[in-house]
MMTF fields as JSON, N, C-alpha, C and O atoms, coordinates in Angstrom:
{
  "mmtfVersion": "1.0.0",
  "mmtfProducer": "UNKNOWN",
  "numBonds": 615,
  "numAtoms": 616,
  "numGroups": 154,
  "numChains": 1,
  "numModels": 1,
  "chainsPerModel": [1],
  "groupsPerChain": [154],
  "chainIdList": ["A"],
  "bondAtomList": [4, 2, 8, 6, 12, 10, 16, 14, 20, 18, 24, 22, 28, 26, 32, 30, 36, 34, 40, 38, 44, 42, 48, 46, 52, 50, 56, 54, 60, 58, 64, 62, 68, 66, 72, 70, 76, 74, 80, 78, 84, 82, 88, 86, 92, 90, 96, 94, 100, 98, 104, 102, 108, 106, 112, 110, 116, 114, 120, 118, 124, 122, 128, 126, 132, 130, 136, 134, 140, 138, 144, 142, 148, 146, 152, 150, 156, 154, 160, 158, 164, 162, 168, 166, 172, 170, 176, 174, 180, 178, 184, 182, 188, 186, 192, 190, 196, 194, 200, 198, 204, 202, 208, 206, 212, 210, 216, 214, 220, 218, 224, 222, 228, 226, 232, 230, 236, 234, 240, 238, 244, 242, 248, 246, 252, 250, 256, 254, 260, 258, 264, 262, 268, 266, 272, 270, 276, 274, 280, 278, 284, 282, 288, 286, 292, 290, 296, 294, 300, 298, 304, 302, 308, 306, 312, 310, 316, 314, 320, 318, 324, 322, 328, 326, 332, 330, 336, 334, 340, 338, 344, 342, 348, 346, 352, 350, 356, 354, 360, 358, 364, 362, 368, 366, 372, 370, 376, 374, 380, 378, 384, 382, 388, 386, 392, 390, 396, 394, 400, 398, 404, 402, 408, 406, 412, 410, 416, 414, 420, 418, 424, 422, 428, 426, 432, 430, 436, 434, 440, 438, 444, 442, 448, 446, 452, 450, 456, 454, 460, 458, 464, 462, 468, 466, 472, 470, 476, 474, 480, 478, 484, 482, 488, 486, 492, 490, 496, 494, 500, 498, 504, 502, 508, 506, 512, 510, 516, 514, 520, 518, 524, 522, 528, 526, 532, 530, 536, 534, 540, 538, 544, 542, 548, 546, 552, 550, 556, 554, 560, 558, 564, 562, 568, 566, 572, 570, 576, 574, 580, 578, 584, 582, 588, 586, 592, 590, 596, 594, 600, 598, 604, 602, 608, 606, 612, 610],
  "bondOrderList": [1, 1, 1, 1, 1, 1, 1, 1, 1, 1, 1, 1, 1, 1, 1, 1, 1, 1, 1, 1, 1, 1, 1, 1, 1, 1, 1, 1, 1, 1, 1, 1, 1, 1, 1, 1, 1, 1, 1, 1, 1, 1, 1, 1, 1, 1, 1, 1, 1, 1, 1, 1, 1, 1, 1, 1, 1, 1, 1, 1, 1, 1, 1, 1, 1, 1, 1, 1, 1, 1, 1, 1, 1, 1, 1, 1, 1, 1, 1, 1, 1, 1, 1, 1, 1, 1, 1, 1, 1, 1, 1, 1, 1, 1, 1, 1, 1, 1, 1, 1, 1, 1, 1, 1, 1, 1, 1, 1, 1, 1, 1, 1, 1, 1, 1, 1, 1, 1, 1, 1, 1, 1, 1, 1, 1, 1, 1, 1, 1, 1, 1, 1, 1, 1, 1, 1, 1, 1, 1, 1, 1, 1, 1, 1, 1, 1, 1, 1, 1, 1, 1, 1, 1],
  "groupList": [{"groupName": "UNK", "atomNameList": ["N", "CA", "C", "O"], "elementList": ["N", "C", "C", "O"], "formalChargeList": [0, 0, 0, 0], "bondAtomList": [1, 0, 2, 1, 3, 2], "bondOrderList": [1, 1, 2], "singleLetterCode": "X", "chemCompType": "L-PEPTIDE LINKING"}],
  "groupTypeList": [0, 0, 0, 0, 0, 0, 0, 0, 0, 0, 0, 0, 0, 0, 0, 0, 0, 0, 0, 0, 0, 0, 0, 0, 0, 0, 0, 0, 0, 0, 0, 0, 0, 0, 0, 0, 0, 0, 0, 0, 0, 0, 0, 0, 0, 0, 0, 0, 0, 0, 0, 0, 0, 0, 0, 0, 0, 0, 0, 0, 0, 0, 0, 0, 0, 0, 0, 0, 0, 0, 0, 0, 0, 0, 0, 0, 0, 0, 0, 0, 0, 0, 0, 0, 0, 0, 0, 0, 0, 0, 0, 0, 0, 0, 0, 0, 0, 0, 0, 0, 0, 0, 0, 0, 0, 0, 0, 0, 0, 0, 0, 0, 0, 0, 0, 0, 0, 0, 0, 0, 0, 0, 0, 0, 0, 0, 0, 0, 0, 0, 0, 0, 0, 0, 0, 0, 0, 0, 0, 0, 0, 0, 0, 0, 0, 0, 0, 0, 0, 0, 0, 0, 0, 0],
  "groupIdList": [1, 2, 3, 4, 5, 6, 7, 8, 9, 10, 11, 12, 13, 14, 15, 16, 17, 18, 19, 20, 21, 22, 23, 24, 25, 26, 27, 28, 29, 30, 31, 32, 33, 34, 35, 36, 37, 38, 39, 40, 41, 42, 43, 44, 45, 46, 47, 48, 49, 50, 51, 52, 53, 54, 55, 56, 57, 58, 59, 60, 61, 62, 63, 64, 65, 66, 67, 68, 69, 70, 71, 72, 73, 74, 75, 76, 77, 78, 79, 80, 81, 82, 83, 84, 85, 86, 87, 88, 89, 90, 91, 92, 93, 94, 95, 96, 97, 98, 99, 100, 101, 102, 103, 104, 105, 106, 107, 108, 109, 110, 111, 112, 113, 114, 115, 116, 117, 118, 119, 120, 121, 122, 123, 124, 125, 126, 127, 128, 129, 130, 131, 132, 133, 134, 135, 136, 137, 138, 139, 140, 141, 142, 143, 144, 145, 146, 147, 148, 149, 150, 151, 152, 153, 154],
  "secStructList": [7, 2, 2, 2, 2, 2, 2, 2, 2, 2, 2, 2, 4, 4, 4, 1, 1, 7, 7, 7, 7, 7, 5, 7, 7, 1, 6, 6, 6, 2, 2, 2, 2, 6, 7, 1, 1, 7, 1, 6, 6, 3, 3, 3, 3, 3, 3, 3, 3, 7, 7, 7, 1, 1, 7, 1, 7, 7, 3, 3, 3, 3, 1, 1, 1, 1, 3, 3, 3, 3, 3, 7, 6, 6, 3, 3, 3, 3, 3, 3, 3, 3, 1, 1, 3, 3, 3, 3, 3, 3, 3, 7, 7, 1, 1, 1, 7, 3, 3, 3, 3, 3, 3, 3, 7, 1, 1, 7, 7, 7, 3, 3, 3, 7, 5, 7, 7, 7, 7, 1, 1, 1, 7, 7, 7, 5, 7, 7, 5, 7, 7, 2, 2, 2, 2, 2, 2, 2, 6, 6, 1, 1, 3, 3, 5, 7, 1, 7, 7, 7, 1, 1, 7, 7],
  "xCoordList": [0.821, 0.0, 0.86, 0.459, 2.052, 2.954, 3.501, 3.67, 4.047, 4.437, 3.261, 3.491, 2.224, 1.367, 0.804, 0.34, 0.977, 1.257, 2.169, 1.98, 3.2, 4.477, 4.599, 5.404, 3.946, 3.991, 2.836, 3.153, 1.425, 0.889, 1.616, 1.79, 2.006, 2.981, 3.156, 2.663, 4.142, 5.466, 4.745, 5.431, 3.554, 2.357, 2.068, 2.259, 1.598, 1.041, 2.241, 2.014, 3.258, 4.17, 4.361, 3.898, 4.97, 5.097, 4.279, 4.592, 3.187, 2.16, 1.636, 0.73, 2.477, 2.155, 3.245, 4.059, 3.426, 4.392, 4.49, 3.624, 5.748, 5.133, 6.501, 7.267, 6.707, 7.817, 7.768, 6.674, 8.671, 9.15, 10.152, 11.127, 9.677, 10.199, 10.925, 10.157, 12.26, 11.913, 10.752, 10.187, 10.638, 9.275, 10.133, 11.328, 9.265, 9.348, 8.637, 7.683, 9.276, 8.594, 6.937, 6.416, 6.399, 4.733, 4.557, 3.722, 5.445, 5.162, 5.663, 5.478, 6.177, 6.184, 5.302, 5.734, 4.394, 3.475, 2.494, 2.003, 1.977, 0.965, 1.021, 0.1, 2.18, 2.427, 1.574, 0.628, 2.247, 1.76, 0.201, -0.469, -0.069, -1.992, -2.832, -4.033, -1.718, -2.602, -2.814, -3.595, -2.346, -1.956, -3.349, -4.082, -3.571, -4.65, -4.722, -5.793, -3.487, -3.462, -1.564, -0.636, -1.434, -0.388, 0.442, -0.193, 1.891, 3.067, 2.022, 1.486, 1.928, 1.305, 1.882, 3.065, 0.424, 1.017, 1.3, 1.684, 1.325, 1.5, -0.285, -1.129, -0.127, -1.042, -0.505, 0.718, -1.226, -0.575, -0.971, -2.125, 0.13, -0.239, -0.351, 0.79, -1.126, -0.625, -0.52, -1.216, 0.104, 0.466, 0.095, 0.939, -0.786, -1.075, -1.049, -1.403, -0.464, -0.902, -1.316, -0.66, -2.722, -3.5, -3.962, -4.544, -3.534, -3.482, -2.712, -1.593, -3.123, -2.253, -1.954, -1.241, -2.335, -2.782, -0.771, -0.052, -0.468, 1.456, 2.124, 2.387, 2.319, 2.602, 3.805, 4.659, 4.329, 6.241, 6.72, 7.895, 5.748, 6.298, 6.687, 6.207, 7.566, 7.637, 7.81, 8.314, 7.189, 7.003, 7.258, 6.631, 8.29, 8.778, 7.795, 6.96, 7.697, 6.283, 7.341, 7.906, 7.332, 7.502, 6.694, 5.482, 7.171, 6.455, 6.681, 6.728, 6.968, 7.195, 8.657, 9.662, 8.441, 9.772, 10.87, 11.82, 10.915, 11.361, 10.953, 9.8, 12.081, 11.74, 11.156, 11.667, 9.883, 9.002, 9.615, 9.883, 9.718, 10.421, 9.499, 8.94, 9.656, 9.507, 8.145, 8.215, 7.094, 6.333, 6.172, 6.487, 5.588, 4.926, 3.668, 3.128, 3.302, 2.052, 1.551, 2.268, 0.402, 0.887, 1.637, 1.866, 1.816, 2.409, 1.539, 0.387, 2.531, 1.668, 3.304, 4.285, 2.902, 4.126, 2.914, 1.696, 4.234, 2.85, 4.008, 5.136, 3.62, 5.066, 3.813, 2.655, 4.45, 3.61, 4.489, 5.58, 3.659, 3.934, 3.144, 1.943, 3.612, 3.634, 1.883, 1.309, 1.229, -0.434, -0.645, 0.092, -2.241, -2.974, -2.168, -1.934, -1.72, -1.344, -1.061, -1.139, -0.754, -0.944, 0.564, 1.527, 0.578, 1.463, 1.692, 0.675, 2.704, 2.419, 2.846, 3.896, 1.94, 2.584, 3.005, 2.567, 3.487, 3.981, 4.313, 4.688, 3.909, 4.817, 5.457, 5.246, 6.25, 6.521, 5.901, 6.089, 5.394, 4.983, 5.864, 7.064, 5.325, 6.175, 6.935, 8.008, 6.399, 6.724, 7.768, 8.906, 6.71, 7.156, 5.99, 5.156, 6.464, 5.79, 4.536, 4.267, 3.442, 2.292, 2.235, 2.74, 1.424, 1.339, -0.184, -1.126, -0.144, -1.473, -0.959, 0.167, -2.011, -2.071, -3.039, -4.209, -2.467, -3.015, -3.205, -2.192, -4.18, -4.309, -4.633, -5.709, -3.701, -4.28, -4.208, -3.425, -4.996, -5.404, -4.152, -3.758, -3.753, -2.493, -4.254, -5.441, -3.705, -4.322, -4.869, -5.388, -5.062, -5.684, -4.839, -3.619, -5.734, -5.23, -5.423, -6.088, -4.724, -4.955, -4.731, -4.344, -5.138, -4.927, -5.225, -6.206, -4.008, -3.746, -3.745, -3.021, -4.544, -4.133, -3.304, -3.91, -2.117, -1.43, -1.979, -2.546, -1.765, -2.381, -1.764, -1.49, -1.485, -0.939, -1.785, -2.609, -1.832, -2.494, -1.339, -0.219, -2.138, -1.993, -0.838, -1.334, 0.373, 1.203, 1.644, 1.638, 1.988, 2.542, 3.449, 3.144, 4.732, 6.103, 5.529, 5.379, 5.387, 5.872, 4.236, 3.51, 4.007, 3.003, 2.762, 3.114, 1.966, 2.224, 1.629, 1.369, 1.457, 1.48, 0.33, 0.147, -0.358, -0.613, -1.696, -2.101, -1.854, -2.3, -3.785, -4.112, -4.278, -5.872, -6.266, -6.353, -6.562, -7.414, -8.424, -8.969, -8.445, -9.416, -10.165, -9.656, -11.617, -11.827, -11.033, -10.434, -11.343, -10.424, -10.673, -9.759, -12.015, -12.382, -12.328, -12.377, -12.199, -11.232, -9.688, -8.862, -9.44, -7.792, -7.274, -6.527, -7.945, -7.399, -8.184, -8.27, -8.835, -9.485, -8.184, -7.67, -7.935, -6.554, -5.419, -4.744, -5.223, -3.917, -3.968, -3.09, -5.003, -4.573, -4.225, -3.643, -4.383, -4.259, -2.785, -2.684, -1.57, -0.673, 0.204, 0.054, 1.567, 2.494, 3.469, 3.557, 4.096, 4.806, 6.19, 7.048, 6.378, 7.769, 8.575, 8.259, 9.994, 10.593, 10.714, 10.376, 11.35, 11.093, 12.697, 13.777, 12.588, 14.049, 14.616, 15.564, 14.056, 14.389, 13.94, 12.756, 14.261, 13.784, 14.908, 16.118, 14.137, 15.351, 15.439, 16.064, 15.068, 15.382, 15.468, 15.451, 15.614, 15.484, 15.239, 15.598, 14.095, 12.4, 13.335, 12.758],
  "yCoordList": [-1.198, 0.0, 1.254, 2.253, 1.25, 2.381, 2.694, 3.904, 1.66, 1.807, 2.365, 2.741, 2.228, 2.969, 4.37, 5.133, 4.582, 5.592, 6.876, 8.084, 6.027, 6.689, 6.787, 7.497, 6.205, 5.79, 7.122, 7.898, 7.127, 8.292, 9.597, 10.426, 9.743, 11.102, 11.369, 12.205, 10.32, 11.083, 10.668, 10.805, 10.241, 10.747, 12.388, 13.276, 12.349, 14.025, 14.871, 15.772, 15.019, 15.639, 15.575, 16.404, 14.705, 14.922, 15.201, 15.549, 15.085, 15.887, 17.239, 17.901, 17.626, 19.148, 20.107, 19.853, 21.157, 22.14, 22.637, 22.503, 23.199, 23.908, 24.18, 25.111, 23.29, 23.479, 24.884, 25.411, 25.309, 26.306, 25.875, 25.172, 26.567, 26.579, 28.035, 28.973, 28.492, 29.447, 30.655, 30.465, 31.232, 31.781, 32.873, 33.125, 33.449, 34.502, 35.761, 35.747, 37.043, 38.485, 38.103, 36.989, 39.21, 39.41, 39.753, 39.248, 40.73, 41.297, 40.263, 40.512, 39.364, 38.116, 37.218, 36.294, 36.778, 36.148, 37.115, 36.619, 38.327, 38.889, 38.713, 38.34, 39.057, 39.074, 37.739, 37.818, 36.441, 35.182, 35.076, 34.894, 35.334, 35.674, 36.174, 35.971, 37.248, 38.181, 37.645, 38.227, 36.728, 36.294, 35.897, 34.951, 37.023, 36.803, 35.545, 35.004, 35.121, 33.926, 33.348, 34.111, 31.886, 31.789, 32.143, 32.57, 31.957, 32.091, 31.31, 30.213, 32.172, 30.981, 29.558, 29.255, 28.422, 27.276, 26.763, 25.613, 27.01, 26.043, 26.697, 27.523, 25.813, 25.992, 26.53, 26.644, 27.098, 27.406, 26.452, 26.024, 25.953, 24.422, 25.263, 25.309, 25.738, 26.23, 24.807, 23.951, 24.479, 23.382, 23.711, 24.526, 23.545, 24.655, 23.774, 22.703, 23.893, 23.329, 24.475, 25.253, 24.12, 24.821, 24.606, 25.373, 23.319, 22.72, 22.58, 22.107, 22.962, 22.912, 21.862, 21.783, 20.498, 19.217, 18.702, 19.029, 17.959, 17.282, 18.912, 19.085, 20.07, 21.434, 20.985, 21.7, 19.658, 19.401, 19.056, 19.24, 18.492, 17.892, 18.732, 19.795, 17.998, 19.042, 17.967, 16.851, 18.64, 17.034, 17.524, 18.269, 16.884, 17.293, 17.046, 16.328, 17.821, 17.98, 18.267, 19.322, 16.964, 16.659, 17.108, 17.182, 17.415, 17.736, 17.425, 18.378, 16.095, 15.172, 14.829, 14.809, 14.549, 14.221, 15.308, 14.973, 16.516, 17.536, 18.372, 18.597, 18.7, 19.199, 20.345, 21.116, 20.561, 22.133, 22.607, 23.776, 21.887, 22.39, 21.238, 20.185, 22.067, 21.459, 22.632, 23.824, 21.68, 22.485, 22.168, 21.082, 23.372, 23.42, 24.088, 24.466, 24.162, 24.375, 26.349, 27.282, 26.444, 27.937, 28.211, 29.292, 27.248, 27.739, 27.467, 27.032, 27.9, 27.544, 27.69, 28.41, 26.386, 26.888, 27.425, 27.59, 27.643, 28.27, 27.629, 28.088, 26.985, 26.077, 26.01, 25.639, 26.504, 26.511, 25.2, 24.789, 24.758, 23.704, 23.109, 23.378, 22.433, 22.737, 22.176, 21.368, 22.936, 22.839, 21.725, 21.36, 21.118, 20.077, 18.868, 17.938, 18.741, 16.887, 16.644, 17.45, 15.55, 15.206, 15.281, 15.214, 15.421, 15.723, 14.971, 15.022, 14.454, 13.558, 14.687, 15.328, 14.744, 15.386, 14.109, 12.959, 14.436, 13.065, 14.559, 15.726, 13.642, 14.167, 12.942, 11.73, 13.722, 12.809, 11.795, 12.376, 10.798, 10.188, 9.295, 9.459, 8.711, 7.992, 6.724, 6.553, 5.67, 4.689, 4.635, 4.17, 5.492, 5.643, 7.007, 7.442, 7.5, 8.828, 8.391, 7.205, 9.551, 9.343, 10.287, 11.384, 9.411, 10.483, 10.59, 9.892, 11.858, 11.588, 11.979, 12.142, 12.032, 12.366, 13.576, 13.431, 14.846, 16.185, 16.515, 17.006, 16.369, 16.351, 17.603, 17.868, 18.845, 20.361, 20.843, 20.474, 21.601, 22.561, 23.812, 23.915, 24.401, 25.584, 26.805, 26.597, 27.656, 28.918, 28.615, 29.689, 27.98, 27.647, 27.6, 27.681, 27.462, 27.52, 26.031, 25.305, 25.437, 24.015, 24.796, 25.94, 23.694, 24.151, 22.259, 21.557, 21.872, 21.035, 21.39, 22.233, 20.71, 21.044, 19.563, 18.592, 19.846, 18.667, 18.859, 19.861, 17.774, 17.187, 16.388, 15.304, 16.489, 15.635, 14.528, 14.893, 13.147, 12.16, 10.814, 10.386, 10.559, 9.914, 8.376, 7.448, 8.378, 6.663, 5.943, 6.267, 5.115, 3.718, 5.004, 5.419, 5.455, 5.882, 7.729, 8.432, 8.009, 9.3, 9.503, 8.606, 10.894, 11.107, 11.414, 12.535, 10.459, 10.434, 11.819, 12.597, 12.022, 12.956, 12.481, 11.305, 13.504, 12.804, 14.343, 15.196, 14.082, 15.512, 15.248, 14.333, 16.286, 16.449, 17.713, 18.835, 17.272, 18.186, 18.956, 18.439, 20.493, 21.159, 21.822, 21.834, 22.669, 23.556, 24.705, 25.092, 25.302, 26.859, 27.818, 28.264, 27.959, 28.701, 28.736, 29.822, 27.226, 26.827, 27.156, 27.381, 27.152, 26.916, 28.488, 28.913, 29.02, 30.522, 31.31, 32.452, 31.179, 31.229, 30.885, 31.755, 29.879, 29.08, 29.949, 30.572, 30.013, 30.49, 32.117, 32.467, 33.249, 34.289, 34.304, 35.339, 33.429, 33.56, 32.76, 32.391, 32.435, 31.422, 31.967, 32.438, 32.017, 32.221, 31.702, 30.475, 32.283, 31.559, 30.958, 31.667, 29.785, 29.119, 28.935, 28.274, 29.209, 29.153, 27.524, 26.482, 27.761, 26.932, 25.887, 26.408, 24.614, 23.897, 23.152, 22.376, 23.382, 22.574, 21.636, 21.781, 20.42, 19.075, 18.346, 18.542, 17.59, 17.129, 15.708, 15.148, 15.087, 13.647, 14.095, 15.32, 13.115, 12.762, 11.814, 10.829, 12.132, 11.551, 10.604, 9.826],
  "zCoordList": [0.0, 0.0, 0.0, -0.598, 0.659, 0.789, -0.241, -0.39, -1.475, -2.528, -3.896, -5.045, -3.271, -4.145, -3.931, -4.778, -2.321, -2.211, -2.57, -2.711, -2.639, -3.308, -5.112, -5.714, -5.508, -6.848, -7.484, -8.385, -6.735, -7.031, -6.779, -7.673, -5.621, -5.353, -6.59, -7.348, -6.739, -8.116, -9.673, -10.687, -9.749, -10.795, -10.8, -11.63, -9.67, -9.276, -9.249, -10.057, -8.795, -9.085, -10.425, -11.207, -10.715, -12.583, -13.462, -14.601, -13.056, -14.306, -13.726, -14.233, -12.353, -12.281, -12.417, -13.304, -11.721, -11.925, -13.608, -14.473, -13.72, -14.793, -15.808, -15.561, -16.934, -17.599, -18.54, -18.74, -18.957, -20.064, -20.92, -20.653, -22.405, -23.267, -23.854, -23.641, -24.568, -25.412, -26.046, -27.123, -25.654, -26.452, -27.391, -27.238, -28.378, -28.958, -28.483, -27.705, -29.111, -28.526, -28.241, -28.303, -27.961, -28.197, -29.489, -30.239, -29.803, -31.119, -32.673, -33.864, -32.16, -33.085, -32.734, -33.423, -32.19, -31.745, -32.278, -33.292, -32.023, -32.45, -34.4, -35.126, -34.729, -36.032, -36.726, -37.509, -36.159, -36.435, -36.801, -37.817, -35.128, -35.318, -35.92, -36.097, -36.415, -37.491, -38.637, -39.39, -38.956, -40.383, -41.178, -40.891, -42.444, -42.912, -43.878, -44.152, -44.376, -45.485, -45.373, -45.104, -45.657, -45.569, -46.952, -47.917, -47.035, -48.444, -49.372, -49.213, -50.302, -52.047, -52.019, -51.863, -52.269, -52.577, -51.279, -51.489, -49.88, -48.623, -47.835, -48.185, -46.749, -45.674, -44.713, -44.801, -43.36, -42.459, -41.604, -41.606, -40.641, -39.784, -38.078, -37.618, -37.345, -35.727, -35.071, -35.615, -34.179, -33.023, -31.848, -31.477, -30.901, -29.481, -28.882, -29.375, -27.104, -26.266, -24.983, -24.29, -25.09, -24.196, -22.764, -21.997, -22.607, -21.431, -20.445, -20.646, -19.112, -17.931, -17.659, -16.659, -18.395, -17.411, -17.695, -18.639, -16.642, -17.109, -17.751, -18.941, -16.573, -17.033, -16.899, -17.425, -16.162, -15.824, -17.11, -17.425, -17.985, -18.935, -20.416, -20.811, -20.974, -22.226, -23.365, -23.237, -24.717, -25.761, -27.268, -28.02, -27.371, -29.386, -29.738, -29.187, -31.105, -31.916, -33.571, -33.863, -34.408, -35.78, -36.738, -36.536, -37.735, -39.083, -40.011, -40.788, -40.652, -41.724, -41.403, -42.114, -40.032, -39.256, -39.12, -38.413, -39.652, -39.345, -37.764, -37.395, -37.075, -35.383, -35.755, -36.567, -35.102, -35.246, -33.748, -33.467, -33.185, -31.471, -30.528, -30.834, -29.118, -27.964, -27.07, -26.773, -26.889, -26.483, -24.87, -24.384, -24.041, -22.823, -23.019, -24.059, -21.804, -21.662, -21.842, -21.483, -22.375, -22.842, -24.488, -25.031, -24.84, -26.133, -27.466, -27.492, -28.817, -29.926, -30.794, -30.606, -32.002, -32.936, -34.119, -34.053, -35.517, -36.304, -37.982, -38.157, -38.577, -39.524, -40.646, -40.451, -41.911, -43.277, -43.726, -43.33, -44.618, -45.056, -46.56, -46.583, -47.654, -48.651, -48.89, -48.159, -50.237, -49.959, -50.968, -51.884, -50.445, -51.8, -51.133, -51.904, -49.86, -49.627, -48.257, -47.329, -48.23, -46.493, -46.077, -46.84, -44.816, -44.247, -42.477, -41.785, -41.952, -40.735, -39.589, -39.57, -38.807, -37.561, -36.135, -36.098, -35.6, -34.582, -33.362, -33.472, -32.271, -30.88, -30.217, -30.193, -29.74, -28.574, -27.3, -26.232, -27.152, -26.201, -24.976, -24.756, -24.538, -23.778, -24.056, -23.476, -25.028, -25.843, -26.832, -26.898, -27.832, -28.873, -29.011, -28.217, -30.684, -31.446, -31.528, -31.722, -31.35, -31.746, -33.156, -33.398, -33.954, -35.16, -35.544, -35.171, -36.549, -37.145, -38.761, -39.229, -39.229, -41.179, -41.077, -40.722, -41.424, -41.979, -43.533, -44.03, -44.322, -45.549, -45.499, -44.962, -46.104, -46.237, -47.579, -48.454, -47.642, -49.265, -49.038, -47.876, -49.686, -49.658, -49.44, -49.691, -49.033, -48.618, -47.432, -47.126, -46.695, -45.603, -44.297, -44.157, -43.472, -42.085, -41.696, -42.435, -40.278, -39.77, -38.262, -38.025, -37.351, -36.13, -35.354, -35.6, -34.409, -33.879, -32.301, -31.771, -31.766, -30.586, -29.38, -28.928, -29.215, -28.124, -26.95, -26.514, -26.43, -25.322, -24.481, -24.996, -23.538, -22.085, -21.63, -20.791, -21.964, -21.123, -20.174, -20.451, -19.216, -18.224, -18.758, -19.396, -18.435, -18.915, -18.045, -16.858, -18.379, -17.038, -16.054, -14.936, -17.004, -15.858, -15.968, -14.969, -16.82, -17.523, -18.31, -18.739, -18.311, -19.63, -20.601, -20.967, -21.565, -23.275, -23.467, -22.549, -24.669, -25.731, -26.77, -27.086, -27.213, -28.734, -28.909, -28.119, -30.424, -31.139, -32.24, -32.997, -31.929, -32.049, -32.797, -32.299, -34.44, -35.592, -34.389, -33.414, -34.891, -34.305, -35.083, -36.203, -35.029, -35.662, -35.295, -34.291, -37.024, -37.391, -35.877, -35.183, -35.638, -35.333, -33.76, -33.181, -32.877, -31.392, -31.7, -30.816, -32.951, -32.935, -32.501, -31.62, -33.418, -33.279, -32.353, -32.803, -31.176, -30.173, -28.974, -28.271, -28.959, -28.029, -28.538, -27.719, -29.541, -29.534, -29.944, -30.733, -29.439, -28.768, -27.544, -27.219, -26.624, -25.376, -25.045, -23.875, -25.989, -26.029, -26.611, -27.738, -25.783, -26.699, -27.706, -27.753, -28.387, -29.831, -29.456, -28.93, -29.702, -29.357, -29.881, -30.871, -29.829, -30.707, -31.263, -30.701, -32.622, -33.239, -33.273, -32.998, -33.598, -33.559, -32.298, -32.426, -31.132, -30.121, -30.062, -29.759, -30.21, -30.063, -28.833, -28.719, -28.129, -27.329, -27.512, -26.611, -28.268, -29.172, -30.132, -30.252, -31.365, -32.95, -32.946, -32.3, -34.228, -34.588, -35.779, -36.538]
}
């Protein structure tokens, strides 16, 4: 019983407190948000994590296996990417990568939102299509991360 006592502790500890990443200015973050259409010929992809839930934790986030960075809680990346085809996003989990398949049109917007859930040692990761209109809702209130920190390779 004591060992499960102890075993929740350091659950609850590790999926609380509160990691940081890099961020960028406000005024590069506002820039981002503003963005009425992406570069000709790509989409614009945002990545948000809006959730306090595992704030200790921090989780690479891939983009056709290319590092978009390392997110915490509070953030958003914002990565165009080429239009008219699918594209894999993956984070980091506890196992192994979780991925999904993003099929986007070029002129458009996407919006993903990551997510912190509950794992055996440590907590996984995994990423969730949103509407346009939640995406860019979440990520005024979130700041922009820099981009390129990965602390594995995907």
């Amino acid at each position: 019983m004591k060992m499960w006592k102890c075993l929740a502790a350091l659950a609850v500890l590790t999926l609380s407190g509160c990691a940081s990443v890099p961020t960028a200015s406000n005024a590069e973050a506002d820039a981002v948000r503003s963005l009425n259409a992406p570069s000709e010929g790509t989409a614009g992809v945002f990545v948000f994590r809006d959730s306090y839930f595992g704030g200790a934790l921090k989780k690479d986030i891939w983009v056709n296996g290319e590092c978009l960075g390392e997110s915490a809680p509070g953030t958003f990346f914002y990565h165009e990417v080429e239009g008219n085809k699918p594209h894999v996003l993956s984070t980091e989990s506890e196992f192994s990568e979780n991925d999904i398949s993003l099929s986007v049109d070029a002129g458009k917007f996407y919006f993903v939102r990551q997510y912190i859930k509950m794992g055996v040692f440590v907590g996984g990761a995994g990423l969730d299509p949103v509407d346009e209109q939640v995406g860019r809702t979440a990520v005024q209130k979130l700041s922009l991360a820099e981009k390129g920190n990965c602390s594995a390779s995907n």
